[in-house]
PDB file of C-alpha atoms in Angstrom:
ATOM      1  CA  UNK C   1     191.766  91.265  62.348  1.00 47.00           C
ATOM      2  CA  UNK C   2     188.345  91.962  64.401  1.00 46.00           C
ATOM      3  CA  UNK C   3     188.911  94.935  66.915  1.00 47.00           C
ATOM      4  CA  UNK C   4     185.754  94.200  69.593  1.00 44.00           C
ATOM      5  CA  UNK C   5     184.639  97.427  71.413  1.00 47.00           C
ATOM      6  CA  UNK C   6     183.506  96.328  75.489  1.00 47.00           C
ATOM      7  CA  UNK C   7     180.272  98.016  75.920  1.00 46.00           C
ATOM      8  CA  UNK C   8     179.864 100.110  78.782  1.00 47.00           C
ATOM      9  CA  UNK C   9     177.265  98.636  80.913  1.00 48.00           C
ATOM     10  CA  UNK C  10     174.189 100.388  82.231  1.00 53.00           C
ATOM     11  CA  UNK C  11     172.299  99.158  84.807  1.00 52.00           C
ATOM     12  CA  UNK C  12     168.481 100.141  85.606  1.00 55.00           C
ATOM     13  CA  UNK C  13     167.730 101.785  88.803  1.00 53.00           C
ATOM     14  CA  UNK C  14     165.159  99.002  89.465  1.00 51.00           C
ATOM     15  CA  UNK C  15     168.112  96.365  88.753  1.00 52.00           C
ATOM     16  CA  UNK C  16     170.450  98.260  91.271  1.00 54.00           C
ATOM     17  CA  UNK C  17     167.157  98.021  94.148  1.00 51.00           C
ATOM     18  CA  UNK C  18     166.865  94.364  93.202  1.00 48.00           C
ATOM     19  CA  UNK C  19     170.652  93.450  93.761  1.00 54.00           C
ATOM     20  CA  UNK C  20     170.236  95.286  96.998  1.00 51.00           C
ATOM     21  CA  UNK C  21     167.401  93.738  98.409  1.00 52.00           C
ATOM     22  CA  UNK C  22     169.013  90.476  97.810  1.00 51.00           C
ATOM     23  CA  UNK C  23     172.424  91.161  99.004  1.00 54.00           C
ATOM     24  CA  UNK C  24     170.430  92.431 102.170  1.00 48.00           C
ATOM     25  CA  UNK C  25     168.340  89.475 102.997  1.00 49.00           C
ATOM     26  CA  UNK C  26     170.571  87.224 102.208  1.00 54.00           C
ATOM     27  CA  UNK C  27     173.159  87.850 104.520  1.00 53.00           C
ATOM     28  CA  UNK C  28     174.065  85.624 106.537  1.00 54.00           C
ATOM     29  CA  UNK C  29     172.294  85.634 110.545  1.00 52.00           C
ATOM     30  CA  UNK C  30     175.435  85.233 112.033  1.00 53.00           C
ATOM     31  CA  UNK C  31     177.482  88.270 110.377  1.00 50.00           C
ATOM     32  CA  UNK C  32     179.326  90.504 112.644  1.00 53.00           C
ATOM     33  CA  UNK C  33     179.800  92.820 108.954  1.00 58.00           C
ATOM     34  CA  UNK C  34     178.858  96.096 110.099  1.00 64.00           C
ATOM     35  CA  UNK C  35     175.805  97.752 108.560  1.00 66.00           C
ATOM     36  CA  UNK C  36     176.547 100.042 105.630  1.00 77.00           C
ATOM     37  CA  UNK C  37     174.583 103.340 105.534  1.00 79.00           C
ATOM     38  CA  UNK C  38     173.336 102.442 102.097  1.00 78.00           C
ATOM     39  CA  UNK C  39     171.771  99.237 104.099  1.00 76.00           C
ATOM     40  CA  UNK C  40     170.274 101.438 106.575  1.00 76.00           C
ATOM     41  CA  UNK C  41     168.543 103.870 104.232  1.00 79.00           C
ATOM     42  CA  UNK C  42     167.332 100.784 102.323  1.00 78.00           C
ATOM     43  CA  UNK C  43     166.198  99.427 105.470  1.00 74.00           C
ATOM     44  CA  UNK C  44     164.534 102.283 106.699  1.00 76.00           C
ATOM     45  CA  UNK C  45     163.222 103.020 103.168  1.00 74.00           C
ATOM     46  CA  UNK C  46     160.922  99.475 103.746  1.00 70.00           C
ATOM     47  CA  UNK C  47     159.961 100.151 106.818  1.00 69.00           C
ATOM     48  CA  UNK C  48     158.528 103.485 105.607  1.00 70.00           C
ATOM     49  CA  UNK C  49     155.387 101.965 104.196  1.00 69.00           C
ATOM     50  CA  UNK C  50     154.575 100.015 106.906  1.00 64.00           C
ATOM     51  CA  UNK C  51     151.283 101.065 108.817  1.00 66.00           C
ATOM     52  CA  UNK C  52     151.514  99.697 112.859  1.00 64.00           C
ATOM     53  CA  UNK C  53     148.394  98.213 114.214  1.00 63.00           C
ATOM     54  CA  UNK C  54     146.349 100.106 116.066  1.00 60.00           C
ATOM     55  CA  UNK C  55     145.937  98.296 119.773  1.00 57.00           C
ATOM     56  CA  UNK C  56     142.449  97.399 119.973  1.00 55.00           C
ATOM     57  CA  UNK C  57     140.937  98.526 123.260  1.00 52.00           C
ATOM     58  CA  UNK C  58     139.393  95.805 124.072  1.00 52.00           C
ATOM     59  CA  UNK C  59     142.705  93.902 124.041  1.00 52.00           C
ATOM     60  CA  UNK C  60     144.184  92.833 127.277  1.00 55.00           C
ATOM     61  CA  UNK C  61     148.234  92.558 128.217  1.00 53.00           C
ATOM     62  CA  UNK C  62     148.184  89.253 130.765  1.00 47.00           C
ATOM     63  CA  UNK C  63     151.122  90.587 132.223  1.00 43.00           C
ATOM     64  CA  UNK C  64     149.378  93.226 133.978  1.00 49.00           C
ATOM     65  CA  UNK C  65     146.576  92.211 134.792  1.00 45.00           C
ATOM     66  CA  UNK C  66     145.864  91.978 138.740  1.00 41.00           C
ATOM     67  CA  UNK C  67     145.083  88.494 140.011  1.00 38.00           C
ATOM     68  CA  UNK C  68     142.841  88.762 142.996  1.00 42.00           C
ATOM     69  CA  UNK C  69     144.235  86.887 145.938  1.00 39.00           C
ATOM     70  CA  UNK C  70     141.393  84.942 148.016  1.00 42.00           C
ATOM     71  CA  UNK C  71     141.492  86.864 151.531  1.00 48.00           C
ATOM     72  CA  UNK C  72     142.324  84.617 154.097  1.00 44.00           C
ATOM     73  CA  UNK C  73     141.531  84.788 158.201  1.00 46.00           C
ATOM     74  CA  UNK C  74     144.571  85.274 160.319  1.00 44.00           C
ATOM     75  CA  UNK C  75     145.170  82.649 162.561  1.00 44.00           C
ATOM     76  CA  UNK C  76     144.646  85.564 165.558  1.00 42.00           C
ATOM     77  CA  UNK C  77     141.209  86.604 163.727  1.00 46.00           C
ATOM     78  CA  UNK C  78     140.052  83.103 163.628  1.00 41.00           C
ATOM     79  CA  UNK C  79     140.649  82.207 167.277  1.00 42.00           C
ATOM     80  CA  UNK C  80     139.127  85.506 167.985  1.00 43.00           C
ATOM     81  CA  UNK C  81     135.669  84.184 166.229  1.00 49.00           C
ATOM     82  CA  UNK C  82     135.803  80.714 167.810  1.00 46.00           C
ATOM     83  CA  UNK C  83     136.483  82.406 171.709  1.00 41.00           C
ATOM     84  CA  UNK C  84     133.059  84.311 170.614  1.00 48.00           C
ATOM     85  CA  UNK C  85     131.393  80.936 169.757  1.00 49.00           C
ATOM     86  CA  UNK C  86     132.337  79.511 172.927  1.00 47.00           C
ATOM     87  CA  UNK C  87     131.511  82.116 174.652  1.00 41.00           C
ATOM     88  CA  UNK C  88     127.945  82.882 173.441  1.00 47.00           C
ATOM     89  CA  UNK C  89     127.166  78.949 173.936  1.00 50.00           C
ATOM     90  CA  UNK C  90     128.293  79.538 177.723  1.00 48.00           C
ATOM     91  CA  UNK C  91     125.596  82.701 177.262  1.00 58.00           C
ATOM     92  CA  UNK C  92     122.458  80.029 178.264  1.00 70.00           C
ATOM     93  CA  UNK C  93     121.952  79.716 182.061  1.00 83.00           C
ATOM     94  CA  UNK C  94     122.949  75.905 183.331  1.00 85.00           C
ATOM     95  CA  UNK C  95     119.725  73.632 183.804  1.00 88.00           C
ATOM     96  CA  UNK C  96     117.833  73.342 186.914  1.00 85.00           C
ATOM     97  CA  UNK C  97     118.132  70.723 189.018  1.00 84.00           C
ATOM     98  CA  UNK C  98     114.661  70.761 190.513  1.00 80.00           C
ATOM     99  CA  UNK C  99     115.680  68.579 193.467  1.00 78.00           C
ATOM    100  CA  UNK C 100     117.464  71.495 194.981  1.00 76.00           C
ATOM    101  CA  UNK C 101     114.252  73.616 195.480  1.00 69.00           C
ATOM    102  CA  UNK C 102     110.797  73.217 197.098  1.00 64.00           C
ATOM    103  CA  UNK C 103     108.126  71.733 194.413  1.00 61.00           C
ATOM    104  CA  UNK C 104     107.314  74.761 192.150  1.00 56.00           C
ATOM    105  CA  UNK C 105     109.592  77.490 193.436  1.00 64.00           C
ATOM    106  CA  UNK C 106     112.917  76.760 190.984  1.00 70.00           C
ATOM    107  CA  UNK C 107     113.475  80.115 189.498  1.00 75.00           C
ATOM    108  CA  UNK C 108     113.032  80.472 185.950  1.00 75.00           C
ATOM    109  CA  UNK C 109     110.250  77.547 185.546  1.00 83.00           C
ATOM    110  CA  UNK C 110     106.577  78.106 185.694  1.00 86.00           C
ATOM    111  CA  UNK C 111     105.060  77.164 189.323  1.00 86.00           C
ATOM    112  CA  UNK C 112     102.383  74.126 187.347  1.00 87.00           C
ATOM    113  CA  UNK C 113     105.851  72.827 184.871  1.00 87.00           C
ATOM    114  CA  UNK C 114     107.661  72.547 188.605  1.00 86.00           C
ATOM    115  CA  UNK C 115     105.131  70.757 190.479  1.00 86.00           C
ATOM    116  CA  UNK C 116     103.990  68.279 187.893  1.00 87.00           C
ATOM    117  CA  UNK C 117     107.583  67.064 187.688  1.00 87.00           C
ATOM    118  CA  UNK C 118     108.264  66.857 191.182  1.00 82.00           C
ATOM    119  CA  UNK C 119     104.937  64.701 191.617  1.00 86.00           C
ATOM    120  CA  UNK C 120     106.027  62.715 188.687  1.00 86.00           C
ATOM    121  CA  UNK C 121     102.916  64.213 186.504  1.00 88.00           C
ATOM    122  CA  UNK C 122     105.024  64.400 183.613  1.00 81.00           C
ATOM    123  CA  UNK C 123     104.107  63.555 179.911  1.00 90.00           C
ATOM    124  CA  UNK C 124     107.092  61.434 178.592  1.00 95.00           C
ATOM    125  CA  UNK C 125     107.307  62.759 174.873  1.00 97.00           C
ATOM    126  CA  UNK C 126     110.737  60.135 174.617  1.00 97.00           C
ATOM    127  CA  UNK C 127     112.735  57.882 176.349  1.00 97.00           C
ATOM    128  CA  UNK C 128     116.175  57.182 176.365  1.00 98.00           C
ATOM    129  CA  UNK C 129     117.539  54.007 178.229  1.00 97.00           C
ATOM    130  CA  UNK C 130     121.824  54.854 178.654  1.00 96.00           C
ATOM    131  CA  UNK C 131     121.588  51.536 181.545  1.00 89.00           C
ATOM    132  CA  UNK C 132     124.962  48.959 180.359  1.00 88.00           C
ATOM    133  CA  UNK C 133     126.591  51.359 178.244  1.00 93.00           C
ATOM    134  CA  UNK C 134     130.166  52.788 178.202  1.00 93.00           C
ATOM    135  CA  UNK C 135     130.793  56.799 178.681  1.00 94.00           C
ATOM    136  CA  UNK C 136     131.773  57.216 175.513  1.00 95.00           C
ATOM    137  CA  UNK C 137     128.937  55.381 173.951  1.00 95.00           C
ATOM    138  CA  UNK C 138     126.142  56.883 176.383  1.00 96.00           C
ATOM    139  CA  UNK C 139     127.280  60.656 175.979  1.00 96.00           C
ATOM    140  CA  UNK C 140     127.172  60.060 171.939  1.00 96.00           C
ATOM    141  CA  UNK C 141     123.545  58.496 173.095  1.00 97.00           C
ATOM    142  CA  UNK C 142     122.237  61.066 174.959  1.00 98.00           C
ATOM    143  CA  UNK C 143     123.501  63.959 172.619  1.00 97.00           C
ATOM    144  CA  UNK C 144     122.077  62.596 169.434  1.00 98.00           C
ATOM    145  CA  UNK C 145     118.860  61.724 171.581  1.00 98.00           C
ATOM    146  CA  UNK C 146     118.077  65.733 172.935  1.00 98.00           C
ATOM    147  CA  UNK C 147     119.249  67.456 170.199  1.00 97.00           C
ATOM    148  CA  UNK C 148     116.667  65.059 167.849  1.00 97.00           C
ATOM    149  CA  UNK C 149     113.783  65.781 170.441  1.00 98.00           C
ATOM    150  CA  UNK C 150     114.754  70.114 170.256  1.00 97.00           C
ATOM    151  CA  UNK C 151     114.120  69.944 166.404  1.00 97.00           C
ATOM    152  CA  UNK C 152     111.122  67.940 166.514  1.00 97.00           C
ATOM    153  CA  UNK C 153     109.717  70.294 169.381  1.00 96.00           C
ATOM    154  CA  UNK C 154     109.687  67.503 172.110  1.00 96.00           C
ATOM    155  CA  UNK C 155     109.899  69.260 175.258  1.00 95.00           C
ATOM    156  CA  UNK C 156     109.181  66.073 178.001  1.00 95.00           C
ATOM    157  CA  UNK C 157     111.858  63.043 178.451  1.00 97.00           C
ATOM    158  CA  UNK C 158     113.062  60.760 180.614  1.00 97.00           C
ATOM    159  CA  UNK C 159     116.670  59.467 180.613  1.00 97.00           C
ATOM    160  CA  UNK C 160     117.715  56.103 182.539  1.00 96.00           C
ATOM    161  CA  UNK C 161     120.854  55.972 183.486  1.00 95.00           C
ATOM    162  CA  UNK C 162     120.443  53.422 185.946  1.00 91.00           C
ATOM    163  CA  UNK C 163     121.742  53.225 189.601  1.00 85.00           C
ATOM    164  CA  UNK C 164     124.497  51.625 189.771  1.00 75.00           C
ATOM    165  CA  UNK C 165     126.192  48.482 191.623  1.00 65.00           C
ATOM    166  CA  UNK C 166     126.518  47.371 194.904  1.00 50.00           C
ATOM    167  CA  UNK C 167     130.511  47.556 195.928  1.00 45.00           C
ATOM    168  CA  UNK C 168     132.078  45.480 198.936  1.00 39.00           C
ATOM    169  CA  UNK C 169     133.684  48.057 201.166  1.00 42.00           C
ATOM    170  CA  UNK C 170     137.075  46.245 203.141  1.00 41.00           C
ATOM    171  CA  UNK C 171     136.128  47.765 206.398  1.00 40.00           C
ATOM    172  CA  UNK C 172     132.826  47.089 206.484  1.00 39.00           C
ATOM    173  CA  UNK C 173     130.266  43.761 206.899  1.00 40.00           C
ATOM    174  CA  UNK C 174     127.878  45.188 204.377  1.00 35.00           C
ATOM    175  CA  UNK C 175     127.340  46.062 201.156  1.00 34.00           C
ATOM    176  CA  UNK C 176     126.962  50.178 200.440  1.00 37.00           C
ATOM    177  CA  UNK C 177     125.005  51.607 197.230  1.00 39.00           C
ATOM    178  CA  UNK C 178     127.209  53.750 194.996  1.00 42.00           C
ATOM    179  CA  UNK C 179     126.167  56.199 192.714  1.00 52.00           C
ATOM    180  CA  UNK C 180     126.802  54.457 188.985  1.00 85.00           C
ATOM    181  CA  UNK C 181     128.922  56.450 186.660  1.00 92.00           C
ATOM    182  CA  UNK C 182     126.621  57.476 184.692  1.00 94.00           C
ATOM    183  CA  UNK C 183     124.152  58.900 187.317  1.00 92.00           C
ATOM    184  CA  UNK C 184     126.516  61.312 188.112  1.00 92.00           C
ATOM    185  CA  UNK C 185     128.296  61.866 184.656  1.00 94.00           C
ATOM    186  CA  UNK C 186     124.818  62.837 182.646  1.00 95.00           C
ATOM    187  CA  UNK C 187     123.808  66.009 184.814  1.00 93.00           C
ATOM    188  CA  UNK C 188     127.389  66.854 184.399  1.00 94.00           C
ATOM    189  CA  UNK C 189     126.715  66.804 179.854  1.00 96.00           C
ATOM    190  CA  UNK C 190     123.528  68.210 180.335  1.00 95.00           C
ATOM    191  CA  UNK C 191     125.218  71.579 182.060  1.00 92.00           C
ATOM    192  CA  UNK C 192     127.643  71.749 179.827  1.00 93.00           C
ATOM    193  CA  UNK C 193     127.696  72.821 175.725  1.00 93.00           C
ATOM    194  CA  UNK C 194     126.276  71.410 173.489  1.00 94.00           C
ATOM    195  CA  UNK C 195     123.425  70.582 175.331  1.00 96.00           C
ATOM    196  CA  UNK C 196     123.196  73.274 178.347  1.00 93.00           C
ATOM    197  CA  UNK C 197     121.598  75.476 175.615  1.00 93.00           C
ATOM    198  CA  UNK C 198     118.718  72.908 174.599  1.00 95.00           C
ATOM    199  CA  UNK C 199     118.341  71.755 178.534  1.00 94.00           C
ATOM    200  CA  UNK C 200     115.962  73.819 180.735  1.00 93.00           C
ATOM    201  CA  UNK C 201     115.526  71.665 184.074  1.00 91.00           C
ATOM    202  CA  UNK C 202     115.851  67.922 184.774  1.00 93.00           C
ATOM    203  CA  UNK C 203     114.936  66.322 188.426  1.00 91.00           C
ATOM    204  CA  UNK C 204     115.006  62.325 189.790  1.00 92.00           C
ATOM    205  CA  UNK C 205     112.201  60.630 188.102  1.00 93.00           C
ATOM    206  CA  UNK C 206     109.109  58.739 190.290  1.00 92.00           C
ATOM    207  CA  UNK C 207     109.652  55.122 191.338  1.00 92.00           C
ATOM    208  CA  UNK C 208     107.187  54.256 188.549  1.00 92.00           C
ATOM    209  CA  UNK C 209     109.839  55.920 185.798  1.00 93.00           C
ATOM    210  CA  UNK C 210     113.166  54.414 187.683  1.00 93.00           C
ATOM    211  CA  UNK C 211     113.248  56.509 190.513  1.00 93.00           C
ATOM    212  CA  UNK C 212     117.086  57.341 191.370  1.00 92.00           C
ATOM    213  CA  UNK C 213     118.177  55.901 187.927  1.00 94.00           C
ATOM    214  CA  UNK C 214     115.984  57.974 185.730  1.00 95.00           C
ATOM    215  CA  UNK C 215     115.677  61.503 185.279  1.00 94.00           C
ATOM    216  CA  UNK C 216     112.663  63.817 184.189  1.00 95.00           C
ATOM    217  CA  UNK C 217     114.321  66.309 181.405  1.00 95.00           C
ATOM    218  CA  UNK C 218     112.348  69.377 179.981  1.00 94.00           C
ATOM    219  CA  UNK C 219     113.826  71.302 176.719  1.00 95.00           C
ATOM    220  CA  UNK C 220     114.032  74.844 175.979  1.00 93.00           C
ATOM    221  CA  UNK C 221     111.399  75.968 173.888  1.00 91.00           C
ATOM    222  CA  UNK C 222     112.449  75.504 170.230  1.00 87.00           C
TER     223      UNK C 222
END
């Protein structure tokens, strides 16, 4: 008969580690086992050798960064700026109407600028014929027409806006001349902004220009 003796078995310190390492990582993600404290001091033990990174100082965290918000007007600032528009294109005194004073006494205008425009001595530098067109059509005319002349340092031009038709009054046997409608409306634009700030002086132009339904128009100096 064989007697066998069981060996007693010793296990290697580096064995034991080895066993523990893998019974650590491969438990299972979803355990609710609580941690032993040999796991902790093993866990610990790993984390002993590691060296953190050192945070470059050049790096940047997004999070806080500041993101500079484009400054916008208030709606009380901007109607503020636009009243000061307005008002500093109301600044320029309203054009002279020449036909109101005696030739070369209108105040503001050299005496020779006055009296060669009253006697119809007046260098046309452009012309501008409104005669047949609507308002709306002969404003947009007339605007494009004077502020062109200001930048190209045209002082001198005549505007026809012609005279107007001949109406049948009910209680009367004749005919009666009527101002047209744009005789009376282009003094009116010219005193008003834009172009009260480019206008200087305008009077009725001689029978040789269109008399009634033309006017003489002098710019501000540019």
């Amino acid at each position: 008969m064989f007697f066998f003796q069981r060996a007693s078995t010793q296990i290697s310190p580096a064995h034991r580690k080895f066993n523990s390492d893998k019974r650590l990582f491969n438990m299972p993600k979803n355990s609710k086992r609580s941690v032993s404290q040999a796991d902790k001091e093993l866990f610990e033990k790993v984390l002993s050798d590691v060296i953190p990174i050192e945070r470059s100082s050049s790096s940047r965290d997004p999070y806080q960064e500041t993101v500079k918000i484009p400054e916008q007007r208030s709606g009380l600032k901007f109607a503020s700026e636009n009243l000061n528009n307005q008002t500093k294109e109301l600044s320029s005194p309203e054009p002279l109407f020449l036909n109101d004073f005696l030739p070369g006494r209108a105040p503001g205008l050299d005496r020779s600028t006055s009296t060669k425009m009253a006697k119809g001595q007046f260098k046309i530098q452009g012309r501008l014929d409104l005669h047949g067109m609507t308002q709306q059509k002969a404003y947009v005319a007339l605007t494009d027409f004077i502020q062109g002349a200001y930048r190209e340092k045209k002082r001198n031009l005549l505007v026809i806006t012609g005279k107007g038709k001949r109406q049948e009054r009910a209680d009367s046997d004749f005919f009666e001349a009527t101002d047209g409608v744009l005789k009376r409306s282009v003094p009116v634009w010219m005193a008003e902004p834009p172009l009260r700030n480019l206008v200087l002086a305008f009077s009725t132009a001689k029978k040789a220009h269109g008399g009634t339904g033309a006017l003489y128009v002098l710019l501000r100096k540019a």
